[in-house]
Coordinates of C-alpha atoms in Angstrom, one line a residue:
M164 CA -25.5 -12.9 7.7
T165 CA -25.5 -9.1 7.2
E166 CA -23.9 -7.6 4.1
R167 CA -22.0 -4.4 4.8
I168 CA -19.5 -2.1 3.1
A169 CA -16.1 -1.2 4.6
L170 CA -14.1 1.8 3.5
V171 CA -10.4 1.5 4.3
D172 CA -8.3 4.6 4.1
V173 CA -4.6 5.0 4.7
N174 CA -3.9 7.8 7.2
N175 CA -1.7 10.6 5.7
F176 CA -0.7 8.2 2.9
Y177 CA 2.4 9.9 1.4
V178 CA 3.8 10.6 4.9
S179 CA 3.0 7.1 6.1
C180 CA 4.9 5.6 3.2
E181 CA 7.9 7.7 4.0
R182 CA 7.8 6.7 7.6
V183 CA 7.8 2.9 6.8
F184 CA 11.4 3.1 5.6
D185 CA 12.6 6.0 7.9
P186 CA 11.2 5.4 11.4
K187 CA 12.9 8.6 12.6
L188 CA 10.1 10.5 10.9
I189 CA 7.5 8.9 13.3
G190 CA 6.1 11.6 15.6
R191 CA 8.0 14.3 13.8
P192 CA 6.2 16.9 11.6
V193 CA 6.6 16.0 7.9
V194 CA 5.6 17.6 4.7
V195 CA 5.6 16.2 1.2
L196 CA 6.0 18.5 -1.8
S197 CA 4.5 18.5 -5.3
N198 CA 6.2 18.2 -8.7
N199 CA 9.4 20.3 -8.9
D200 CA 9.1 20.8 -5.1
G201 CA 6.6 23.6 -5.7
C202 CA 3.8 23.2 -3.1
V203 CA 2.9 21.2 0.0
V204 CA 0.7 18.3 -1.1
A205 CA 0.7 16.2 2.1
R206 CA 1.3 16.8 5.8
S207 CA 1.6 14.7 8.9
Q208 CA -0.8 15.4 11.7
E209 CA 2.1 17.2 13.5
A210 CA 2.6 19.5 10.5
K211 CA -1.1 20.2 10.4
D212 CA -1.1 21.1 14.0
L213 CA 1.6 23.7 13.3
G214 CA -0.6 25.4 10.8
I215 CA 0.9 24.2 7.5
T216 CA -1.8 24.1 4.8
T217 CA -2.2 21.9 1.7
G218 CA -1.2 23.9 -1.4
A219 CA 1.1 26.3 0.5
P220 CA 4.0 27.3 -1.9
F221 CA 7.1 25.8 -0.5
F222 CA 9.2 29.0 -0.9
K223 CA 6.8 30.8 1.3
V224 CA 6.8 28.3 4.2
K225 CA 10.4 27.0 3.8
Q226 CA 11.8 29.2 6.5
F227 CA 9.0 28.3 8.9
I228 CA 9.3 24.6 8.2
Q229 CA 13.1 24.7 8.8
S230 CA 12.7 26.7 12.0
H231 CA 10.3 24.2 13.4
G232 CA 12.5 21.2 12.6
M233 CA 10.0 19.7 10.0
A234 CA 11.2 17.0 7.7
V235 CA 10.7 17.7 4.0
R236 CA 10.3 15.1 1.2
S237 CA 9.8 15.4 -2.5
S238 CA 7.0 13.3 -3.9
N239 CA 8.3 9.8 -4.5
Y240 CA 5.6 8.5 -6.8
E241 CA 7.3 5.2 -7.5
L242 CA 7.3 4.3 -3.8
Y243 CA 3.7 5.5 -3.2
G244 CA 2.4 3.6 -6.2
D245 CA 4.1 0.3 -5.1
M246 CA 2.9 0.7 -1.5
S247 CA -0.6 1.4 -2.7
A248 CA -0.6 -1.9 -4.6
R249 CA 0.6 -3.7 -1.5
V250 CA -2.2 -2.3 0.6
M251 CA -4.8 -3.2 -2.0
E252 CA -3.6 -6.7 -2.2
V253 CA -3.9 -7.2 1.5
L254 CA -7.4 -5.7 1.5
S255 CA -8.5 -8.1 -1.3
R256 CA -8.1 -11.0 1.1
F257 CA -10.9 -9.8 3.4
G258 CA -13.8 -8.8 1.1
T259 CA -16.4 -10.6 -1.0
W260 CA -15.7 -7.8 -3.6
Q261 CA -13.3 -4.9 -3.8
E262 CA -13.4 -1.5 -5.4
V263 CA -10.2 0.5 -5.4
Y264 CA -11.4 4.1 -5.1
S265 CA -8.1 6.0 -5.0
I266 CA -4.4 5.5 -4.4
D267 CA -5.1 5.2 -0.6
E268 CA -8.7 4.2 -0.4
S269 CA -10.7 1.0 -1.1
F270 CA -14.3 -0.2 -0.6
I271 CA -14.7 -3.9 0.2
G272 CA -17.8 -6.0 0.8
V273 CA -17.9 -7.6 4.2
Q274 CA -20.3 -10.0 6.0
G275 CA -21.2 -10.8 9.6
N276 CA -23.2 -9.8 12.6
P277 CA -22.4 -6.5 14.4
G278 CA -19.8 -8.0 16.7
Q279 CA -18.1 -9.9 13.8
L280 CA -18.0 -6.8 11.6
G281 CA -16.2 -4.9 14.3
E282 CA -13.7 -7.7 14.9
L283 CA -13.1 -8.0 11.1
A284 CA -12.4 -4.3 10.8
T285 CA -9.8 -4.6 13.6
R286 CA -8.2 -7.5 11.8
I287 CA -8.1 -5.6 8.5
R288 CA -6.3 -2.7 10.3
S289 CA -3.9 -5.0 12.0
A290 CA -3.1 -6.9 8.7
V291 CA -2.3 -3.8 6.8
G292 CA -0.1 -2.5 9.6
R293 CA 1.7 -5.8 9.9
S294 CA 2.1 -6.6 6.2
V295 CA 2.7 -3.1 4.7
G296 CA 3.5 -0.9 7.7
V297 CA 1.1 1.9 7.1
P298 CA -1.8 2.9 9.5
V299 CA -5.4 2.7 8.2
C300 CA -8.8 3.6 9.5
V301 CA -11.8 1.4 8.7
G302 CA -15.4 2.5 8.5
V303 CA -18.2 -0.2 8.2
A304 CA -21.8 0.6 7.3
P305 CA -24.7 -0.4 5.1
T306 CA -23.9 2.0 2.3
K307 CA -20.9 3.6 0.7
T308 CA -21.9 7.1 2.0
L309 CA -22.3 5.9 5.5
A310 CA -19.0 3.9 5.3
K311 CA -17.3 7.1 4.4
F312 CA -18.9 8.8 7.3
A313 CA -17.9 5.9 9.6
N314 CA -14.3 6.2 8.4
H315 CA -14.5 10.0 9.2
V316 CA -15.7 9.1 12.8
A317 CA -12.9 6.6 13.2
K318 CA -10.2 9.1 12.2
R319 CA -11.4 11.8 14.5
N320 CA -11.9 9.8 17.7
A321 CA -8.7 8.3 19.0
H322 CA -10.6 6.1 21.5
L323 CA -12.0 4.0 18.6
D324 CA -8.5 2.9 17.7
G325 CA -9.1 3.5 14.0
V326 CA -12.2 1.4 13.6
C327 CA -15.9 2.4 13.5
S328 CA -18.7 0.0 12.7
L329 CA -22.1 1.8 12.7
D330 CA -24.0 -1.4 13.5
S331 CA -22.2 -1.5 16.9
M332 CA -23.0 2.1 17.8
D333 CA -26.1 3.4 19.6
P334 CA -28.3 5.0 16.9
Q335 CA -28.8 8.1 19.1
V336 CA -25.0 8.5 19.4
V337 CA -24.7 8.3 15.6
G338 CA -27.5 10.9 15.2
D339 CA -25.7 13.2 17.7
I340 CA -22.5 13.0 15.7
Q341 CA -24.3 13.6 12.4
S342 CA -26.0 16.7 13.9
R343 CA -22.5 18.2 14.7
V344 CA -20.7 17.3 11.4
P345 CA -21.0 19.9 8.6
V346 CA -22.7 18.7 5.5
T347 CA -19.7 19.7 3.5
D348 CA -17.7 17.0 5.3
L349 CA -19.9 14.4 3.6
W350 CA -18.6 12.4 0.6
G351 CA -19.7 14.1 -2.6
V352 CA -20.9 17.4 -1.1
G353 CA -18.7 20.3 -2.1
A354 CA -18.5 23.9 -1.0
R355 CA -20.8 25.2 -3.7
T356 CA -23.5 22.6 -3.0
G357 CA -23.0 23.2 0.7
A358 CA -23.7 26.9 0.3
R359 CA -27.0 26.2 -1.5
L360 CA -28.0 23.6 1.1
S361 CA -27.2 26.1 3.8
G362 CA -29.6 28.6 2.2
M363 CA -32.3 25.9 2.7
G364 CA -31.5 25.5 6.3
I365 CA -29.5 22.3 5.7
S366 CA -26.1 22.7 7.4
T367 CA -25.3 19.3 9.0
I368 CA -25.3 15.7 7.9
A369 CA -28.4 15.1 10.1
D370 CA -30.2 18.0 8.3
L371 CA -29.5 16.4 4.9
K372 CA -30.6 13.0 6.1
A373 CA -33.9 14.4 7.2
A374 CA -34.5 16.3 3.9
D375 CA -37.2 15.3 1.5
V376 CA -35.6 13.2 -1.3
T377 CA -38.0 14.4 -4.0
D378 CA -37.4 18.0 -3.1
I379 CA -33.6 17.4 -3.1
R380 CA -33.7 15.8 -6.6
K381 CA -35.9 18.7 -7.9
K382 CA -33.6 21.4 -6.6
F383 CA -30.2 19.6 -7.1
S384 CA -29.7 16.3 -8.9
V385 CA -30.2 12.6 -8.7
V386 CA -26.7 12.3 -7.3
L387 CA -27.6 14.2 -4.2
Q388 CA -30.9 12.4 -3.9
R389 CA -28.9 9.1 -3.8
T390 CA -26.8 10.6 -1.0
V391 CA -29.9 11.3 1.1
L392 CA -31.1 7.7 0.5
E393 CA -27.8 6.3 1.4
L394 CA -27.7 8.3 4.6
N395 CA -31.0 6.6 5.5
G396 CA -29.5 3.1 4.8
T397 CA -30.6 2.5 1.2
P398 CA -27.7 1.4 -1.0
C399 CA -27.9 3.4 -4.2
I400 CA -24.2 3.6 -5.4
P401 CA -23.3 0.2 -7.0
H402 CA -19.8 -1.1 -6.6
N403 CA -17.4 -1.5 -9.5
E404 CA -14.9 -4.2 -9.0
E405 CA -13.3 -3.6 -12.4
R406 CA -11.6 -0.3 -13.1
A407 CA -12.9 1.5 -16.2
D408 CA -11.0 0.6 -19.4
K409 CA -7.9 2.8 -19.7
Q410 CA -8.5 5.4 -22.4
Q411 CA -5.0 6.7 -22.6
I412 CA -1.5 6.6 -21.1
M413 CA 0.1 10.0 -20.5
Y414 CA 3.6 10.9 -19.5
S415 CA 3.8 14.6 -18.9
R416 CA 6.0 16.7 -16.6
S417 CA 7.0 20.2 -15.8
F418 CA 10.7 20.9 -16.3
S419 CA 12.9 22.1 -13.4
N420 CA 14.7 24.3 -16.0
P421 CA 13.3 25.7 -19.3
V422 CA 14.0 23.7 -22.5
T423 CA 15.0 26.0 -25.3
T424 CA 16.8 23.9 -27.9
I425 CA 15.7 21.3 -30.4
E426 CA 18.4 19.0 -29.0
D427 CA 17.1 19.2 -25.5
M428 CA 13.5 18.8 -26.5
A429 CA 14.4 15.7 -28.6
E430 CA 15.9 14.3 -25.4
V431 CA 12.7 15.0 -23.5
M432 CA 10.6 13.3 -26.2
S433 CA 12.9 10.3 -26.4
I434 CA 12.7 9.6 -22.6
Y435 CA 9.0 10.2 -22.4
A436 CA 8.1 8.1 -25.4
Q437 CA 10.2 5.2 -24.0
R438 CA 8.5 5.5 -20.6
G439 CA 5.1 5.6 -22.2
A440 CA 6.0 2.4 -24.2
A441 CA 7.1 0.7 -21.0
R442 CA 3.7 1.5 -19.5
L443 CA 2.0 0.0 -22.6
M444 CA 4.0 -3.2 -22.2
S445 CA 3.4 -3.4 -18.4
D446 CA -0.4 -3.0 -19.0
G447 CA -0.5 -5.4 -22.0
L448 CA -1.8 -2.7 -24.3
W449 CA -1.1 -1.4 -27.8
A450 CA -1.6 2.2 -29.0
M451 CA -3.1 3.5 -32.2
L452 CA -2.5 7.2 -31.7
L453 CA 0.6 9.2 -30.5
T454 CA 0.2 12.8 -29.3
I455 CA 3.1 15.0 -28.3
T456 CA 2.8 18.4 -26.6
A457 CA 4.9 21.1 -25.1
G458 CA 4.2 24.5 -23.6
T459 CA 5.7 27.7 -22.4
S460 CA 4.6 29.4 -19.2
R461 CA 1.4 31.4 -19.6
F462 CA 2.9 34.1 -17.4
A463 CA 6.2 34.4 -19.3
S464 CA 7.1 37.6 -21.0
G465 CA 8.7 35.9 -24.0
E466 CA 7.3 34.1 -27.0
A467 CA 4.2 32.0 -26.2
S468 CA 4.3 28.5 -27.8
F469 CA 2.1 25.5 -27.3
P470 CA 2.9 23.0 -30.0
S471 CA 0.8 19.8 -30.3
I472 CA 0.3 17.1 -32.9
T473 CA -1.4 13.8 -33.0
L474 CA -0.1 11.0 -35.2
K475 CA -2.0 7.9 -36.4
L476 CA 0.3 5.0 -36.0
P477 CA 0.7 2.6 -39.0
S478 CA -0.5 -0.2 -36.8
P479 CA -1.3 -0.7 -33.1
T480 CA 2.1 -0.7 -31.4
Q481 CA 4.0 -0.7 -28.1
D482 CA 7.4 -0.6 -29.8
P483 CA 9.6 2.0 -28.0
I484 CA 11.9 2.4 -31.1
L485 CA 9.0 3.4 -33.4
L486 CA 7.3 5.6 -30.7
T487 CA 10.6 7.3 -29.9
R488 CA 11.5 8.1 -33.5
L489 CA 8.0 9.4 -34.3
A490 CA 7.9 11.6 -31.1
V491 CA 11.3 13.1 -31.7
G492 CA 10.8 13.7 -35.4
A493 CA 7.4 15.3 -34.9
M494 CA 8.5 17.6 -32.2
R495 CA 11.5 18.8 -34.3
E496 CA 8.9 19.9 -36.9
I497 CA 6.5 21.8 -34.6
M498 CA 8.5 23.4 -31.8
H499 CA 9.8 27.0 -32.0
P500 CA 13.6 27.1 -31.3
G501 CA 14.3 29.8 -28.7
A502 CA 11.0 29.6 -26.9
S503 CA 11.3 28.7 -23.2
Y504 CA 9.3 25.5 -22.8
V505 CA 8.4 24.6 -19.2
R506 CA 6.5 21.4 -19.8
G507 CA 6.2 18.6 -22.3
G508 CA 4.3 15.4 -22.7
V509 CA 3.6 12.2 -24.6
V510 CA 0.1 10.8 -24.8
L511 CA -0.7 7.3 -26.1
S512 CA -4.4 6.7 -26.9
G513 CA -6.6 4.4 -29.0
L514 CA -5.5 1.7 -26.7
Q515 CA -6.5 -2.0 -27.3
P516 CA -5.5 -5.3 -25.7
E517 CA -4.3 -6.9 -29.0
P518 CA -1.6 -5.8 -31.4
G519 CA -3.9 -6.2 -34.4
Q520 CA -2.5 -6.4 -38.0
A521 CA -0.8 -3.7 -40.0
A522 CA -2.7 -2.7 -43.2
F523 CA 0.3 -3.6 -45.3
G524 CA 2.5 -6.1 -43.5
I525 CA 5.3 -5.9 -46.0
F526 CA 6.0 -2.3 -44.8
E527 CA 6.4 -3.2 -41.1
E528 CA 9.4 -1.9 -39.3
E529 CA 12.5 -4.0 -39.5
M530 CA 13.2 -3.3 -35.8
A531 CA 9.7 -4.6 -34.9
E532 CA 10.5 -7.8 -36.8
T533 CA 13.6 -8.4 -34.6
H534 CA 11.6 -7.7 -31.4
V535 CA 14.2 -5.2 -30.1
G536 CA 11.4 -3.4 -28.3
D537 CA 10.5 -6.6 -26.5
V538 CA 14.1 -7.0 -25.3
L539 CA 14.3 -3.5 -24.1
G540 CA 11.0 -3.9 -22.2
A541 CA 12.1 -7.2 -20.6
V542 CA 15.4 -5.7 -19.4
K543 CA 13.6 -2.6 -17.9
A544 CA 11.1 -4.8 -16.2
K545 CA 13.8 -6.8 -14.5
F546 CA 16.4 -4.1 -13.8
G547 CA 14.5 -0.8 -13.8
N548 CA 13.8 2.1 -16.2
K549 CA 17.4 3.4 -16.1
S550 CA 19.0 0.0 -16.9
I551 CA 18.7 0.4 -20.7
G552 CA 17.2 2.7 -23.3
L553 CA 17.5 4.3 -26.6
G554 CA 19.8 7.3 -26.8
S555 CA 19.0 9.7 -23.9
G556 CA 16.6 7.2 -22.5
G557 CA 19.6 4.9 -21.6
L558 CA 21.4 7.6 -19.5
A559 CA 21.6 6.8 -15.8
V560 CA 22.2 10.5 -15.0
E561 CA 19.1 12.7 -14.9
P562 CA 19.2 15.5 -17.5
G563 CA 19.3 19.1 -16.3
W564 CA 15.6 19.7 -17.3
S565 CA 14.2 16.7 -15.4
M566 CA 11.7 17.3 -12.6
K567 CA 13.2 18.8 -9.5
R568 CA 13.1 16.5 -6.5
D569 CA 15.8 17.8 -4.1
Y570 CA 14.3 16.1 -1.1
S571 CA 13.4 12.7 -2.5
S572 CA 13.7 9.6 -0.5
P573 CA 15.1 6.5 -2.2
K574 CA 12.9 4.2 -4.3
F575 CA 13.0 1.6 -1.6
T576 CA 10.8 -1.0 -3.3
T577 CA 11.2 -0.3 -7.1
D578 CA 14.9 0.3 -7.7
W579 CA 17.6 -2.4 -7.1
A580 CA 20.1 0.3 -6.2
D581 CA 17.8 1.7 -3.4
I582 CA 16.7 -1.6 -1.8
P583 CA 17.4 -1.2 2.0
V584 CA 20.3 -3.3 3.2
V585 CA 20.4 -4.8 6.7
K586 CA 23.8 -5.3 8.2
A587 CA 23.8 -7.7 11.1
E588 CA 26.7 -7.7 13.5
P589 CA 28.0 -11.1 14.7
P590 CA 27.0 -11.9 18.3
R591 CA 29.5 -11.1 21.0
V592 CA 31.0 -14.0 22.7

């Protein structure tokens, strides 16, 4: 039985997630905006066809978008993260191994003869569509690089219905396609490398496939050498079923309105520290270091200020009470009142899977002894982040400095208040 690699990629992921819960967006041009509704970060195919580019400042294209009847959505990270987890769970049912490559992509190990592999890819696509509701494309090939290429072919050829298994294709047809696809469309080959390759007469994937591997390593790197080997069917990039150990948890955002007072910055630190603590609890981790940061705009004409401090915690902790008090207290000491801060953040590092033991147990926090932090975490896990909190962190109303998301859809799958409700009318007699 042949071992192969499948690369499954969700089409226009952010837009597809929005369409699952708002079918009126299907077939309509849609754009999704970045933090604070600043730039376009995702587009439906219909929006791409109208010339909207990724990274376009929203204020520059807003009138054009409105005049063409495009739908606009703010980034709904809670929804996208949950939908990603659902997609990955479905994919895990089909592979001998799985490597989650990004929020919308996953490699999985598959087995079978050419006919079986094509049928399996079709079943994968159908299962994700049926269980999660988002469209995917599936590329199947002997190596990761070729699987990426196969996925590329599946996306750009509608007659393939979202599936491309290289084993089922005529090698001459595959070669013809590779001779037409620019080398910069290949996984891991950026514009700068592409320009250097072009100077050597290598402009397409077929050109790179035919290159001398020793010469490529000498002039570039072992990474590009592996790419050439993978194009020729030799697996060189191992799979990693386990994600790398998490080094830090960061909660950092830009503000919709500048923060200028100690009171407002204390509110920022209180909320961010509690959200960081919630992440620690969710991941089963304890932190040894707490870093807090803030910053003014580099282009502002007023006073520049970029306060930052790292605190070593008395013992590994995930206690929101302790983290909140330390973050608020430290920021009160280092910020410059009157400066117009446009961003702030809390970083938890020195992470470990066990709480460890304090150096002097008799000095442990009284609140930690009563497990108040555990109670807060349990309530949030069941009823959502806004259900309970310390001080400002317990306010259901977003503060004035919070991230601007004027076009956000509801958190359909992560907030009890936003769960869709189906109203069935009684049958007519």
